[in-house]
Amino acid sequence: DTGVSQDPRHKITKRGQNVTFRCDPISEHNRLYWYRQTLGQGPEFLTYFQNEAQLEKSRLLSDRFSAERPKGSFSTLEIQRTEQGDSAMYLCASSLRGEQFFGPGTRLTVL
Amino acid sequence: AQSVTQPDIHITVSEGASLELRCNYSYGATPYLFWYVQSPGQGLQLLLKYFSGDTLVQGIKGFEAEFKRSQSSFNLRKPSVHWSDAAEYFCAVGADRGSTLGRLYFGRGTQLTVWP
């Protein structure tokens, strides 16, 4: 399968813990995007990379959130000191030009 | 400010009936428009896109959408709905940033229920 993959698919954590998610884009895609989706809402943009450079960050991405794409391939999204409000689906997408292709998402539940 | 409005939160249709899902956008630049579909617990699958040219675009699974610049709309249509079309549908708008798209702005989605 050559689609976008995300790991883990589900994560349950306790408030205050740190979590890290991974996204592997389609291999030749140079752009990678992170979105967050809460129940009953559409995805909201968090950040995106072109190759290893982080080009834009949403104000939704507080200081507790950090994203990296060290070699321009896979990306990680880390949330420090998780809060219950962080519970959401975290979606990753990649593109070469034009449309964005989405992965299956990581569902985070913060207890 | 950029925004997408999907005025219908939930639509119910009978199998075989026609379908139209509404989408209105507000965007300062020339918009690129998309419709995505999401099944429960899954990521988003692209149904169709509009970049330029013919304002009636065809997508997968028998869907089509029409871009109307004067109405700032990009409504999704299907002439005959199948039970497997039950899902959540999202309209999105973006703009060209150099050679590729930047961020997308999504509507809140329309949940489609199909009665047998």
GROMACS .gro file of C-alpha atoms in nm:
model
  227
    1ASP     CA    1   0.000   0.000   0.000
    2THR     CA    2   0.149   0.334  -0.101
    3GLY     CA    3  -0.095   0.562   0.080
    4VAL     CA    4  -0.038   0.786   0.381
    5SER     CA    5   0.007   0.587   0.700
    6GLN     CA    6  -0.023   0.700   1.061
    7ASP     CA    7   0.081   0.534   1.381
    8PRO     CA    8  -0.070   0.464   1.625
    9ARG     CA    9  -0.430   0.451   1.513
   10HIS     CA   10  -0.555   0.497   1.867
   11LYS     CA   11  -0.393   0.642   2.177
   12ILE     CA   12  -0.537   0.667   2.525
   13THR     CA   13  -0.338   0.868   2.775
   14LYS     CA   14  -0.377   1.036   3.107
   15ARG     CA   15  -0.386   1.410   3.143
   16GLY     CA   16  -0.037   1.553   3.180
   17GLN     CA   17   0.139   1.281   2.983
   18ASN     CA   18   0.328   1.340   2.659
   19VAL     CA   19   0.229   1.167   2.337
   20THR     CA   20   0.391   1.141   1.995
   21PHE     CA   21   0.229   1.050   1.665
   22ARG     CA   22   0.398   0.950   1.344
   23CYS     CA   23   0.299   1.010   0.984
   24ASP     CA   24   0.454   0.848   0.677
   25PRO     CA   25   0.353   1.033   0.360
   26ILE     CA   26   0.330   0.898   0.007
   27SER     CA   27   0.694   0.852  -0.085
   28GLU     CA   28   0.742   1.115  -0.356
   29HIS     CA   29   0.528   1.383  -0.186
   30ASN     CA   30   0.725   1.683  -0.066
   31ARG     CA   31   0.445   1.851   0.131
   32LEU     CA   32   0.308   1.714   0.456
   33TYR     CA   33   0.017   1.857   0.655
   34TRP     CA   34  -0.125   1.801   1.004
   35TYR     CA   35  -0.491   1.866   1.085
   36ARG     CA   36  -0.702   1.813   1.396
   37GLN     CA   37  -1.065   1.704   1.385
   38THR     CA   38  -1.300   1.710   1.681
   39LEU     CA   39  -1.639   1.544   1.694
   40GLY     CA   40  -1.893   1.704   1.467
   41GLN     CA   41  -1.641   1.939   1.307
   42GLY     CA   42  -1.434   1.948   0.993
   43PRO     CA   43  -1.058   1.915   1.005
   44GLU     CA   44  -0.868   2.222   1.126
   45PHE     CA   45  -0.523   2.300   0.994
   46LEU     CA   46  -0.232   2.274   1.239
   47THR     CA   47   0.088   2.297   1.037
   48TYR     CA   48   0.261   2.194   0.718
   49PHE     CA   49   0.607   2.115   0.587
   50GLN     CA   50   0.767   2.141   0.250
   51ASN     CA   51   1.045   1.887   0.262
   52GLU     CA   52   1.199   1.941   0.608
   53ALA     CA   53   1.100   2.308   0.641
   54GLN     CA   54   0.797   2.394   0.854
   55LEU     CA   55   0.632   2.666   0.646
   56GLU     CA   56   0.321   2.756   0.841
   57LYS     CA   57   0.176   2.698   1.186
   58SER     CA   58  -0.179   2.765   1.298
   59ARG     CA   59  -0.243   2.955   1.619
   60LEU     CA   60  -0.416   2.632   1.725
   61LEU     CA   61  -0.067   2.489   1.762
   62SER     CA   62   0.010   2.598   2.116
   63ASP     CA   63   0.353   2.579   2.277
   64ARG     CA   64   0.268   2.228   2.397
   65PHE     CA   65   0.257   2.108   2.037
   66SER     CA   66   0.564   2.051   1.825
   67ALA     CA   67   0.601   1.894   1.485
   68GLU     CA   68   0.911   1.781   1.301
   69ARG     CA   69   1.003   1.637   0.967
   70PRO     CA   70   1.376   1.587   1.010
   71LYS     CA   71   1.471   1.431   0.679
   72GLY     CA   72   1.185   1.547   0.467
   73SER     CA   73   1.019   1.208   0.481
   74PHE     CA   74   0.814   1.100   0.785
   75SER     CA   75   0.686   1.351   1.039
   76THR     CA   76   0.612   1.342   1.410
   77LEU     CA   77   0.364   1.546   1.610
   78GLU     CA   78   0.427   1.566   1.984
   79ILE     CA   79   0.187   1.696   2.244
   80GLN     CA   80   0.335   1.770   2.584
   81ARG     CA   81   0.137   1.781   2.907
   82THR     CA   82  -0.181   1.664   2.740
   83GLU     CA   83  -0.514   1.815   2.840
   84GLN     CA   84  -0.863   1.675   2.798
   85GLY     CA   85  -0.926   1.935   2.528
   86ASP     CA   86  -0.657   1.770   2.317
   87SER     CA   87  -0.884   1.469   2.264
   88ALA     CA   88  -0.943   1.459   1.888
   89MET     CA   89  -0.856   1.282   1.565
   90TYR     CA   90  -0.519   1.394   1.432
   91LEU     CA   91  -0.499   1.366   1.056
   92CYS     CA   92  -0.195   1.375   0.835
   93ALA     CA   93  -0.201   1.450   0.463
   94SER     CA   94   0.059   1.471   0.191
   95SER     CA   95   0.074   1.623  -0.154
   96LEU     CA   96   0.306   1.668  -0.446
   97ARG     CA   97   0.094   1.918  -0.631
   98GLY     CA   98  -0.277   1.978  -0.618
   99GLU     CA   99  -0.487   1.760  -0.396
  100GLN     CA  100  -0.397   1.642  -0.048
  101PHE     CA  101  -0.417   1.272   0.033
  102PHE     CA  102  -0.513   1.187   0.389
  103GLY     CA  103  -0.408   0.909   0.619
  104PRO     CA  104  -0.647   0.716   0.846
  105GLY     CA  105  -0.578   0.940   1.144
  106THR     CA  106  -0.474   0.889   1.506
  107ARG     CA  107  -0.754   0.911   1.757
  108LEU     CA  108  -0.632   1.056   2.086
  109THR     CA  109  -0.831   1.021   2.405
  110VAL     CA  110  -0.707   1.208   2.711
  111LEU     CA  111  -0.853   1.084   3.039
  112ALA     CA  112  -1.142   3.568   0.613
  113GLN     CA  113  -1.148   3.230   0.452
  114SER     CA  114  -1.438   3.006   0.544
  115VAL     CA  115  -1.655   2.726   0.416
  116THR     CA  116  -2.021   2.687   0.505
  117GLN     CA  117  -2.210   2.364   0.474
  118PRO     CA  118  -2.559   2.467   0.581
  119ASP     CA  119  -2.699   2.115   0.615
  120ILE     CA  120  -2.565   1.924   0.914
  121HIS     CA  121  -2.764   1.610   0.839
  122ILE     CA  122  -2.946   1.492   0.526
  123THR     CA  123  -3.156   1.179   0.485
  124VAL     CA  124  -3.246   1.040   0.145
  125SER     CA  125  -3.393   0.717   0.016
  126GLU     CA  126  -3.178   0.483  -0.186
  127GLY     CA  127  -3.213   0.566  -0.554
  128ALA     CA  128  -3.310   0.927  -0.490
  129SER     CA  129  -3.104   1.219  -0.611
  130LEU     CA  130  -2.874   1.409  -0.380
  131GLU     CA  131  -2.742   1.762  -0.354
  132LEU     CA  132  -2.510   1.876  -0.076
  133ARG     CA  133  -2.456   2.248  -0.047
  134CYS     CA  134  -2.127   2.430   0.000
  135ASN     CA  135  -2.059   2.803   0.009
  136TYR     CA  136  -1.716   2.951   0.051
  137SER     CA  137  -1.556   3.282   0.130
  138TYR     CA  138  -1.207   3.322  -0.009
  139GLY     CA  139  -1.005   3.623  -0.110
  140ALA     CA  140  -0.813   3.463  -0.391
  141THR     CA  141  -0.903   3.227  -0.673
  142PRO     CA  142  -1.022   2.920  -0.488
  143TYR     CA  143  -0.934   2.561  -0.538
  144LEU     CA  144  -1.231   2.353  -0.423
  145PHE     CA  145  -1.265   1.998  -0.302
  146TRP     CA  146  -1.516   1.750  -0.175
  147TYR     CA  147  -1.399   1.475   0.058
  148VAL     CA  148  -1.590   1.183   0.207
  149GLN     CA  149  -1.523   1.027   0.546
  150SER     CA  150  -1.658   0.697   0.673
  151PRO     CA  151  -1.671   0.634   1.050
  152GLY     CA  152  -1.326   0.609   1.204
  153GLN     CA  153  -1.154   0.663   0.872
  154GLY     CA  154  -0.950   0.934   0.705
  155LEU     CA  155  -1.077   1.150   0.423
  156GLN     CA  156  -1.109   1.030   0.065
  157LEU     CA  157  -1.107   1.281  -0.218
  158LEU     CA  158  -1.425   1.269  -0.428
  159LEU     CA  159  -1.347   1.548  -0.672
  160LYS     CA  160  -1.167   1.876  -0.716
  161TYR     CA  161  -1.196   2.201  -0.907
  162PHE     CA  162  -0.888   2.396  -1.005
  163SER     CA  163  -0.988   2.575  -1.324
  164GLY     CA  164  -1.164   2.524  -1.656
  165ASP     CA  165  -1.498   2.351  -1.690
  166THR     CA  166  -1.711   2.447  -1.393
  167LEU     CA  167  -1.885   2.108  -1.384
  168VAL     CA  168  -1.644   1.849  -1.254
  169GLN     CA  169  -1.684   1.475  -1.236
  170GLY     CA  170  -1.553   1.268  -0.951
  171ILE     CA  171  -1.543   0.914  -0.827
  172LYS     CA  172  -1.843   0.703  -0.729
  173GLY     CA  173  -2.073   0.890  -0.970
  174PHE     CA  174  -2.049   1.227  -0.794
  175GLU     CA  175  -2.026   1.563  -0.967
  176ALA     CA  176  -2.000   1.922  -0.850
  177GLU     CA  177  -2.060   2.258  -1.009
  178PHE     CA  178  -1.855   2.569  -0.934
  179LYS     CA  179  -2.060   2.888  -0.946
  180ARG     CA  180  -1.837   3.186  -0.891
  181SER     CA  181  -2.126   3.435  -0.878
  182GLN     CA  182  -2.283   3.242  -0.591
  183SER     CA  183  -1.955   3.137  -0.424
  184SER     CA  184  -2.088   2.784  -0.428
  185PHE     CA  185  -1.959   2.437  -0.505
  186ASN     CA  186  -2.251   2.199  -0.457
  187LEU     CA  187  -2.208   1.824  -0.475
  188ARG     CA  188  -2.462   1.613  -0.663
  189LYS     CA  189  -2.539   1.253  -0.739
  190PRO     CA  190  -2.835   1.143  -0.951
  191SER     CA  191  -2.903   0.815  -0.769
  192VAL     CA  192  -2.778   0.747  -0.418
  193HIS     CA  193  -2.661   0.402  -0.306
  194TRP     CA  194  -2.674   0.275   0.052
  195SER     CA  195  -2.293   0.268   0.053
  196ASP     CA  196  -2.288   0.646   0.008
  197ALA     CA  197  -2.389   0.694   0.371
  198ALA     CA  198  -2.099   0.887   0.525
  199GLU     CA  199  -1.990   1.237   0.617
  200TYR     CA  200  -1.907   1.478   0.339
  201PHE     CA  201  -1.672   1.773   0.369
  202CYS     CA  202  -1.626   2.067   0.138
  203ALA     CA  203  -1.286   2.237   0.145
  204VAL     CA  204  -1.121   2.539  -0.012
  205GLY     CA  205  -0.755   2.620  -0.063
  206ALA     CA  206  -0.532   2.834  -0.275
  207ASP     CA  207  -0.227   2.784  -0.483
  208ARG     CA  208   0.098   2.858  -0.304
  209GLY     CA  209   0.359   2.842  -0.569
  210SER     CA  210   0.348   2.501  -0.728
  211THR     CA  211   0.130   2.328  -0.472
  212LEU     CA  212  -0.159   2.398  -0.242
  213GLY     CA  213  -0.125   2.541   0.104
  214ARG     CA  214  -0.360   2.476   0.389
  215LEU     CA  215  -0.718   2.370   0.332
  216TYR     CA  216  -1.019   2.522   0.506
  217PHE     CA  217  -1.297   2.274   0.571
  218GLY     CA  218  -1.666   2.307   0.634
  219ARG     CA  219  -1.815   2.134   0.935
  220GLY     CA  220  -1.948   1.851   0.721
  221THR     CA  221  -2.283   1.706   0.618
  222GLN     CA  222  -2.382   1.366   0.751
  223LEU     CA  223  -2.567   1.163   0.488
  224THR     CA  224  -2.807   0.888   0.592
  225VAL     CA  225  -2.950   0.661   0.323
  226TRP     CA  226  -3.278   0.479   0.382
  227PRO     CA  227  -3.321   0.142   0.207
   0.00000   0.00000   0.00000
